[in-house]
Amino acid sequence: MRFSQSIAVVTGAGSGIGKATAMRLSDEGAKVLLVGRTKGKLEEASAEINARHPIPVADIFPADVTVEEEVMELAKYVKEQYRDLHILINNAGGSKSSKLLDTSAADWDMIQHVNLKSVFLVSKHLGKLMEEGAGSGNEGSRNRAIVNVASLSGHQAGAFIPHYSSAKAGVISLTKSLALELAAVGIRVNSVSPGFIETPLTEDGLQNEKFVKSIQRNTALERVGKAEEISNVITFAASPEASYMTGTDLLVDGGWLIK
Ligand code: NAP
C-alpha cells in the first residue's frame, strides 16, 4: 500500500496506460481522480476500479487538458473535494502520422498542445496545490511526485511523427526544468518513455502484420509491450521507493534503442 492516504490525479485515464496506472495506484491505496475528454470512458474505467474496492476510490472529471480554463476548473475541483494533491500523472497524449512537409499548422499545434502544452498547464495549476500541501505541517512530509509520460519518440526521431517526437522531447526537457523548480519543496518530477505498447493509440498499427513483425525484429525483447508494463514503472517513479530520483527519464522500450 505505497499510496495509502494519497490523492492522485491521472490524465488520459479513460484508456490504455492512464487507466492501467489509475488502477495500479488505487490498488496500492490511493484515491484517484480520472481525467479525460470522454465522460463515458472515464465512467467505465472508474466503475472497473471501484468494483475492486469495498468503498469507491475513483472519481472522474471530464476535461480537455489543452484548455487552460478547463484545467483551472480541474484544480478548483481537486482543492474543494480533496484539499490536497500528492501524485500527478500527466499521461494524456496522442499522435497522428504525417511527414513534416505535409503537416498543417493546425495539426502541428494540436499535437504539440495535447502532448506538451497539457503537461505545462496541468503541472502549473495542480502543481500549485501540491506545493501548498508540501508546505503544510505533518502533511508536508508525505511523498509527492509528478510523472510525465513522454515516449521513445522523444529520444529517437520518427519520419512520420515530427510533431509528436518534438513534443515528447519537450516533455523530457520540461520534466527536468520542473524537477529543478520543485525540488526545494520536496516534489519529485520524472518522466517515463514507453516504446511500442498495445493500447487504443496503437490499435490500428497492430492490425498490420508486417508492421508488428518489424517492431518485433527491432526490439531486443522481440515483442510489443503491455500497458501494465508501463504503469508498473510510472507507479514506481511516483512511489516513495523512488525518493532519491528526480529530473530523470525512464526509458521502457523493450530494448529498442540498444538494437
Ligand atoms: P490512449 O489509450 O489513446 O490514451 C490516451 C488518453 O488521453 C485517452 O484516454 C484520451 O481520452 C486522453 N486524451 C487525449 N487528448 C486529451 C485531451 N486533450 N484532454 C484530456 N485527455 C486527453 O493511448 P496510450 O497509449 O495509453 O497513451 C498514453 C500516453 O502514452 C500518451 O501520452 C502517449 O503519447 C504515450 N505513449 C504511448 C505509446 C504506445 O505505444 N501506446 C508509446 C509511447 C508513449 P479522450 O480522447 O477521451 O480525451
PDB file of N, CA, C and O and ligand atoms in Angstrom, residues 12-18 35-38 41 63-66 91-94 114-115 149-152 164 168 194-202, ligand 1:
ATOM      1  N   GLY A  12      -5.809  11.432 -19.047  1.00  0.00           N
ATOM      2  CA  GLY A  12      -5.903  10.391 -20.071  1.00  0.00           C
ATOM      3  C   GLY A  12      -6.160   9.038 -19.429  1.00  0.00           C
ATOM      4  O   GLY A  12      -5.611   8.022 -19.868  1.00  0.00           O
ATOM      5  N   ALA A  13      -7.006   9.026 -18.402  1.00  0.00           N
ATOM      6  CA  ALA A  13      -7.171   7.806 -17.586  1.00  0.00           C
ATOM      7  C   ALA A  13      -8.316   6.926 -18.059  1.00  0.00           C
ATOM      8  O   ALA A  13      -8.582   5.890 -17.454  1.00  0.00           O
ATOM      9  N   GLY A  14      -8.966   7.306 -19.166  1.00  0.00           N
ATOM     10  CA  GLY A  14     -10.098   6.503 -19.631  1.00  0.00           C
ATOM     11  C   GLY A  14      -9.686   5.262 -20.399  1.00  0.00           C
ATOM     12  O   GLY A  14     -10.510   4.391 -20.674  1.00  0.00           O
ATOM     13  N   SER A  15      -8.410   5.158 -20.766  1.00  0.00           N
ATOM     14  CA  SER A  15      -7.980   4.006 -21.561  1.00  0.00           C
ATOM     15  C   SER A  15      -6.473   3.784 -21.403  1.00  0.00           C
ATOM     16  O   SER A  15      -5.768   4.594 -20.791  1.00  0.00           O
ATOM     17  N   GLY A  16      -6.002   2.691 -21.973  1.00  0.00           N
ATOM     18  CA  GLY A  16      -4.579   2.406 -22.123  1.00  0.00           C
ATOM     19  C   GLY A  16      -3.733   2.551 -20.866  1.00  0.00           C
ATOM     20  O   GLY A  16      -4.089   2.078 -19.784  1.00  0.00           O
ATOM     21  N   ILE A  17      -2.608   3.240 -21.027  1.00  0.00           N
ATOM     22  CA  ILE A  17      -1.605   3.369 -19.958  1.00  0.00           C
ATOM     23  C   ILE A  17      -2.169   4.143 -18.769  1.00  0.00           C
ATOM     24  O   ILE A  17      -1.913   3.801 -17.613  1.00  0.00           O
ATOM     25  N   GLY A  18      -2.959   5.189 -19.047  1.00  0.00           N
ATOM     26  CA  GLY A  18      -3.540   6.005 -17.966  1.00  0.00           C
ATOM     27  C   GLY A  18      -4.486   5.188 -17.106  1.00  0.00           C
ATOM     28  O   GLY A  18      -4.447   5.262 -15.873  1.00  0.00           O
ATOM     29  N   VAL A  35      -9.080  11.829 -15.329  1.00  0.00           N
ATOM     30  CA  VAL A  35      -9.344  12.981 -16.195  1.00  0.00           C
ATOM     31  C   VAL A  35      -9.199  12.571 -17.657  1.00  0.00           C
ATOM     32  O   VAL A  35      -8.284  11.811 -18.011  1.00  0.00           O
ATOM     33  N   GLY A  36     -10.104  13.071 -18.496  1.00  0.00           N
ATOM     34  CA  GLY A  36     -10.047  12.815 -19.937  1.00  0.00           C
ATOM     35  C   GLY A  36     -11.204  13.556 -20.568  1.00  0.00           C
ATOM     36  O   GLY A  36     -12.031  14.141 -19.861  1.00  0.00           O
ATOM     37  N   ARG A  37     -11.284  13.526 -21.915  1.00  0.00           N
ATOM     38  CA  ARG A  37     -12.373  14.286 -22.544  1.00  0.00           C
ATOM     39  C   ARG A  37     -13.679  13.507 -22.621  1.00  0.00           C
ATOM     40  O   ARG A  37     -14.751  14.078 -22.570  1.00  0.00           O
ATOM     41  N   THR A  38     -13.588  12.186 -22.725  1.00  0.00           N
ATOM     42  CA  THR A  38     -14.798  11.384 -22.962  1.00  0.00           C
ATOM     43  C   THR A  38     -15.350  10.829 -21.654  1.00  0.00           C
ATOM     44  O   THR A  38     -14.774   9.916 -21.053  1.00  0.00           O
ATOM     45  N   LYS A  41     -15.934   6.961 -21.223  1.00  0.00           N
ATOM     46  CA  LYS A  41     -14.715   6.151 -20.991  1.00  0.00           C
ATOM     47  C   LYS A  41     -14.276   6.263 -19.539  1.00  0.00           C
ATOM     48  O   LYS A  41     -13.861   5.297 -18.904  1.00  0.00           O
ATOM     49  N   ALA A  63     -12.457  16.638 -18.781  1.00  0.00           N
ATOM     50  CA  ALA A  63     -11.838  17.924 -19.142  1.00  0.00           C
ATOM     51  C   ALA A  63     -10.863  17.721 -20.291  1.00  0.00           C
ATOM     52  O   ALA A  63     -10.272  16.647 -20.446  1.00  0.00           O
ATOM     53  N   ASP A  64     -10.705  18.799 -21.061  1.00  0.00           N
ATOM     54  CA  ASP A  64      -9.691  18.818 -22.118  1.00  0.00           C
ATOM     55  C   ASP A  64      -8.459  19.500 -21.526  1.00  0.00           C
ATOM     56  O   ASP A  64      -8.501  20.698 -21.204  1.00  0.00           O
ATOM     57  N   VAL A  65      -7.382  18.751 -21.391  1.00  0.00           N
ATOM     58  CA  VAL A  65      -6.207  19.303 -20.691  1.00  0.00           C
ATOM     59  C   VAL A  65      -5.385  20.268 -21.554  1.00  0.00           C
ATOM     60  O   VAL A  65      -4.353  20.767 -21.119  1.00  0.00           O
ATOM     61  N   THR A  66      -5.864  20.550 -22.770  1.00  0.00           N
ATOM     62  CA  THR A  66      -5.180  21.569 -23.573  1.00  0.00           C
ATOM     63  C   THR A  66      -5.826  22.945 -23.377  1.00  0.00           C
ATOM     64  O   THR A  66      -5.353  23.934 -23.924  1.00  0.00           O
ATOM     65  N   ASN A  91      -0.442  11.997 -18.319  1.00  0.00           N
ATOM     66  CA  ASN A  91      -0.364  10.896 -19.285  1.00  0.00           C
ATOM     67  C   ASN A  91      -1.109  11.178 -20.589  1.00  0.00           C
ATOM     68  O   ASN A  91      -0.805  10.571 -21.612  1.00  0.00           O
ATOM     69  N   ALA A  92      -2.062  12.129 -20.575  1.00  0.00           N
ATOM     70  CA  ALA A  92      -2.859  12.369 -21.794  1.00  0.00           C
ATOM     71  C   ALA A  92      -1.932  12.684 -22.961  1.00  0.00           C
ATOM     72  O   ALA A  92      -0.939  13.400 -22.816  1.00  0.00           O
ATOM     73  N   GLY A  93      -2.251  12.140 -24.106  1.00  0.00           N
ATOM     74  CA  GLY A  93      -1.413  12.398 -25.273  1.00  0.00           C
ATOM     75  C   GLY A  93      -2.014  11.717 -26.481  1.00  0.00           C
ATOM     76  O   GLY A  93      -3.006  10.995 -26.374  1.00  0.00           O
ATOM     77  N   GLY A  94      -1.418  11.967 -27.622  1.00  0.00           N
ATOM     78  CA  GLY A  94      -1.919  11.328 -28.827  1.00  0.00           C
ATOM     79  C   GLY A  94      -1.066  11.701 -30.013  1.00  0.00           C
ATOM     80  O   GLY A  94      -0.248  12.621 -29.932  1.00  0.00           O
ATOM     81  N   VAL A 114      -1.624  18.763 -27.143  1.00  0.00           N
ATOM     82  CA  VAL A 114      -2.089  17.614 -26.347  1.00  0.00           C
ATOM     83  C   VAL A 114      -0.922  16.906 -25.641  1.00  0.00           C
ATOM     84  O   VAL A 114      -1.088  16.404 -24.523  1.00  0.00           O
ATOM     85  N   ASN A 115       0.260  16.935 -26.259  1.00  0.00           N
ATOM     86  CA  ASN A 115       1.384  16.206 -25.645  1.00  0.00           C
ATOM     87  C   ASN A 115       2.265  17.068 -24.742  1.00  0.00           C
ATOM     88  O   ASN A 115       2.818  16.558 -23.774  1.00  0.00           O
ATOM     89  N   VAL A 149       4.297  11.322 -18.915  1.00  0.00           N
ATOM     90  CA  VAL A 149       4.502  10.229 -19.874  1.00  0.00           C
ATOM     91  C   VAL A 149       5.039  10.833 -21.178  1.00  0.00           C
ATOM     92  O   VAL A 149       4.340  11.578 -21.874  1.00  0.00           O
ATOM     93  N   ALA A 150       6.297  10.549 -21.459  1.00  0.00           N
ATOM     94  CA  ALA A 150       6.946  11.018 -22.691  1.00  0.00           C
ATOM     95  C   ALA A 150       6.875   9.879 -23.704  1.00  0.00           C
ATOM     96  O   ALA A 150       5.828   9.233 -23.850  1.00  0.00           O
ATOM     97  N   SER A 151       7.975   9.568 -24.374  1.00  0.00           N
ATOM     98  CA  SER A 151       7.946   8.486 -25.372  1.00  0.00           C
ATOM     99  C   SER A 151       9.360   8.173 -25.838  1.00  0.00           C
ATOM    100  O   SER A 151      10.234   9.047 -25.848  1.00  0.00           O
ATOM    101  N   LEU A 152       9.535   6.949 -26.319  1.00  0.00           N
ATOM    102  CA  LEU A 152      10.746   6.577 -27.059  1.00  0.00           C
ATOM    103  C   LEU A 152      10.959   7.587 -28.197  1.00  0.00           C
ATOM    104  O   LEU A 152      12.091   7.957 -28.514  1.00  0.00           O
ATOM    105  N   TYR A 164       4.986  14.949 -33.029  1.00  0.00           N
ATOM    106  CA  TYR A 164       4.893  14.125 -31.815  1.00  0.00           C
ATOM    107  C   TYR A 164       6.288  13.951 -31.188  1.00  0.00           C
ATOM    108  O   TYR A 164       6.463  14.130 -29.986  1.00  0.00           O
ATOM    109  N   LYS A 168       7.337  15.268 -27.505  1.00  0.00           N
ATOM    110  CA  LYS A 168       7.754  14.348 -26.437  1.00  0.00           C
ATOM    111  C   LYS A 168       9.184  14.657 -25.952  1.00  0.00           C
ATOM    112  O   LYS A 168       9.489  14.505 -24.769  1.00  0.00           O
ATOM    113  N   PRO A 194       7.685   5.291 -22.848  1.00  0.00           N
ATOM    114  CA  PRO A 194       7.362   3.947 -23.341  1.00  0.00           C
ATOM    115  C   PRO A 194       7.834   3.749 -24.780  1.00  0.00           C
ATOM    116  O   PRO A 194       7.877   4.699 -25.569  1.00  0.00           O
ATOM    117  N   GLY A 195       8.148   2.495 -25.109  1.00  0.00           N
ATOM    118  CA  GLY A 195       8.376   2.106 -26.513  1.00  0.00           C
ATOM    119  C   GLY A 195       7.026   1.794 -27.127  1.00  0.00           C
ATOM    120  O   GLY A 195       6.041   2.475 -26.844  1.00  0.00           O
ATOM    121  N   PHE A 196       6.953   0.731 -27.925  1.00  0.00           N
ATOM    122  CA  PHE A 196       5.694   0.413 -28.610  1.00  0.00           C
ATOM    123  C   PHE A 196       4.808  -0.450 -27.713  1.00  0.00           C
ATOM    124  O   PHE A 196       5.142  -1.576 -27.377  1.00  0.00           O
ATOM    125  N   ILE A 197       3.650   0.108 -27.310  1.00  0.00           N
ATOM    126  CA  ILE A 197       2.778  -0.528 -26.319  1.00  0.00           C
ATOM    127  C   ILE A 197       1.379  -0.742 -26.909  1.00  0.00           C
ATOM    128  O   ILE A 197       0.865   0.126 -27.620  1.00  0.00           O
ATOM    129  N   GLU A 198       0.792  -1.890 -26.590  1.00  0.00           N
ATOM    130  CA  GLU A 198      -0.547  -2.215 -27.090  1.00  0.00           C
ATOM    131  C   GLU A 198      -1.611  -1.419 -26.319  1.00  0.00           C
ATOM    132  O   GLU A 198      -1.859  -1.696 -25.140  1.00  0.00           O
ATOM    133  N   THR A 199      -2.187  -0.404 -26.956  1.00  0.00           N
ATOM    134  CA  THR A 199      -3.247   0.421 -26.350  1.00  0.00           C
ATOM    135  C   THR A 199      -4.155   0.896 -27.496  1.00  0.00           C
ATOM    136  O   THR A 199      -3.816   0.697 -28.676  1.00  0.00           O
ATOM    137  N   PRO A 200      -5.251   1.584 -27.197  1.00  0.00           N
ATOM    138  CA  PRO A 200      -6.086   2.121 -28.282  1.00  0.00           C
ATOM    139  C   PRO A 200      -5.305   3.019 -29.258  1.00  0.00           C
ATOM    140  O   PRO A 200      -5.621   3.082 -30.446  1.00  0.00           O
ATOM    141  N   LEU A 201      -4.262   3.676 -28.753  1.00  0.00           N
ATOM    142  CA  LEU A 201      -3.449   4.564 -29.606  1.00  0.00           C
ATOM    143  C   LEU A 201      -2.762   3.803 -30.745  1.00  0.00           C
ATOM    144  O   LEU A 201      -2.553   4.335 -31.829  1.00  0.00           O
ATOM    145  N   THR A 202      -2.385   2.557 -30.485  1.00  0.00           N
ATOM    146  CA  THR A 202      -1.618   1.776 -31.460  1.00  0.00           C
ATOM    147  C   THR A 202      -2.464   0.677 -32.114  1.00  0.00           C
ATOM    148  O   THR A 202      -1.932  -0.138 -32.883  1.00  0.00           O
TER     149      THR A 202
HETATM  150  P1  NAP B   1      -4.719   6.024 -25.316  1.00  0.00           P
HETATM  151  O1  NAP B   1      -5.379   4.802 -24.789  1.00  0.00           O
HETATM  152  O2  NAP B   1      -5.241   6.624 -26.568  1.00  0.00           O
HETATM  153  O3  NAP B   1      -4.696   7.102 -24.132  1.00  0.00           O
HETATM  154  C1  NAP B   1      -4.608   8.472 -24.310  1.00  0.00           C
HETATM  155  C2  NAP B   1      -5.667   9.106 -23.419  1.00  0.00           C
HETATM  156  O4  NAP B   1      -5.507  10.509 -23.426  1.00  0.00           O
HETATM  157  C3  NAP B   1      -7.077   8.793 -23.900  1.00  0.00           C
HETATM  158  O5  NAP B   1      -7.795   8.168 -22.857  1.00  0.00           O
HETATM  159  C4  NAP B   1      -7.649  10.156 -24.266  1.00  0.00           C
HETATM  160  O6  NAP B   1      -9.016  10.198 -23.878  1.00  0.00           O
HETATM  161  C5  NAP B   1      -6.784  11.110 -23.445  1.00  0.00           C
HETATM  162  N1  NAP B   1      -6.666  12.418 -24.069  1.00  0.00           N
HETATM  163  C6  NAP B   1      -6.277  12.693 -25.324  1.00  0.00           C
HETATM  164  N2  NAP B   1      -6.335  14.010 -25.555  1.00  0.00           N
HETATM  165  C7  NAP B   1      -6.770  14.586 -24.402  1.00  0.00           C
HETATM  166  C8  NAP B   1      -7.066  15.915 -24.021  1.00  0.00           C
HETATM  167  N3  NAP B   1      -6.884  16.934 -24.848  1.00  0.00           N
HETATM  168  N4  NAP B   1      -7.516  16.139 -22.764  1.00  0.00           N
HETATM  169  C9  NAP B   1      -7.697  15.118 -21.901  1.00  0.00           C
HETATM  170  N5  NAP B   1      -7.432  13.836 -22.206  1.00  0.00           N
HETATM  171  C10 NAP B   1      -6.983  13.577 -23.452  1.00  0.00           C
HETATM  172  O7  NAP B   1      -3.181   5.757 -25.592  1.00  0.00           O
HETATM  173  P2  NAP B   1      -1.970   5.342 -24.624  1.00  0.00           P
HETATM  174  O8  NAP B   1      -1.036   4.582 -25.483  1.00  0.00           O
HETATM  175  O9  NAP B   1      -2.435   4.758 -23.358  1.00  0.00           O
HETATM  176  O10 NAP B   1      -1.292   6.772 -24.372  1.00  0.00           O
HETATM  177  C11 NAP B   1      -0.966   7.265 -23.095  1.00  0.00           C
HETATM  178  C12 NAP B   1       0.300   8.081 -23.179  1.00  0.00           C
HETATM  179  O11 NAP B   1       1.387   7.215 -23.534  1.00  0.00           O
HETATM  180  C13 NAP B   1       0.281   9.185 -24.252  1.00  0.00           C
HETATM  181  O12 NAP B   1       0.910  10.343 -23.732  1.00  0.00           O
HETATM  182  C14 NAP B   1       1.115   8.585 -25.372  1.00  0.00           C
HETATM  183  O13 NAP B   1       1.704   9.579 -26.180  1.00  0.00           O
HETATM  184  C15 NAP B   1       2.139   7.805 -24.558  1.00  0.00           C
HETATM  185  N6  NAP B   1       2.851   6.769 -25.309  1.00  0.00           N
HETATM  186  C16 NAP B   1       2.161   5.684 -25.795  1.00  0.00           C
HETATM  187  C17 NAP B   1       2.884   4.726 -26.512  1.00  0.00           C
HETATM  188  C18 NAP B   1       2.214   3.498 -27.090  1.00  0.00           C
HETATM  189  O14 NAP B   1       2.880   2.758 -27.830  1.00  0.00           O
HETATM  190  N7  NAP B   1       0.967   3.228 -26.790  1.00  0.00           N
HETATM  191  C19 NAP B   1       4.260   4.870 -26.719  1.00  0.00           C
HETATM  192  C20 NAP B   1       4.906   5.983 -26.199  1.00  0.00           C
HETATM  193  C21 NAP B   1       4.192   6.928 -25.486  1.00  0.00           C
HETATM  194  P3  NAP B   1     -10.073  11.170 -24.582  1.00  0.00           P
HETATM  195  O15 NAP B   1      -9.865  11.033 -26.055  1.00  0.00           O
HETATM  196  O16 NAP B   1     -11.384  10.653 -24.094  1.00  0.00           O
HETATM  197  O17 NAP B   1      -9.785  12.520 -24.060  1.00  0.00           O
END
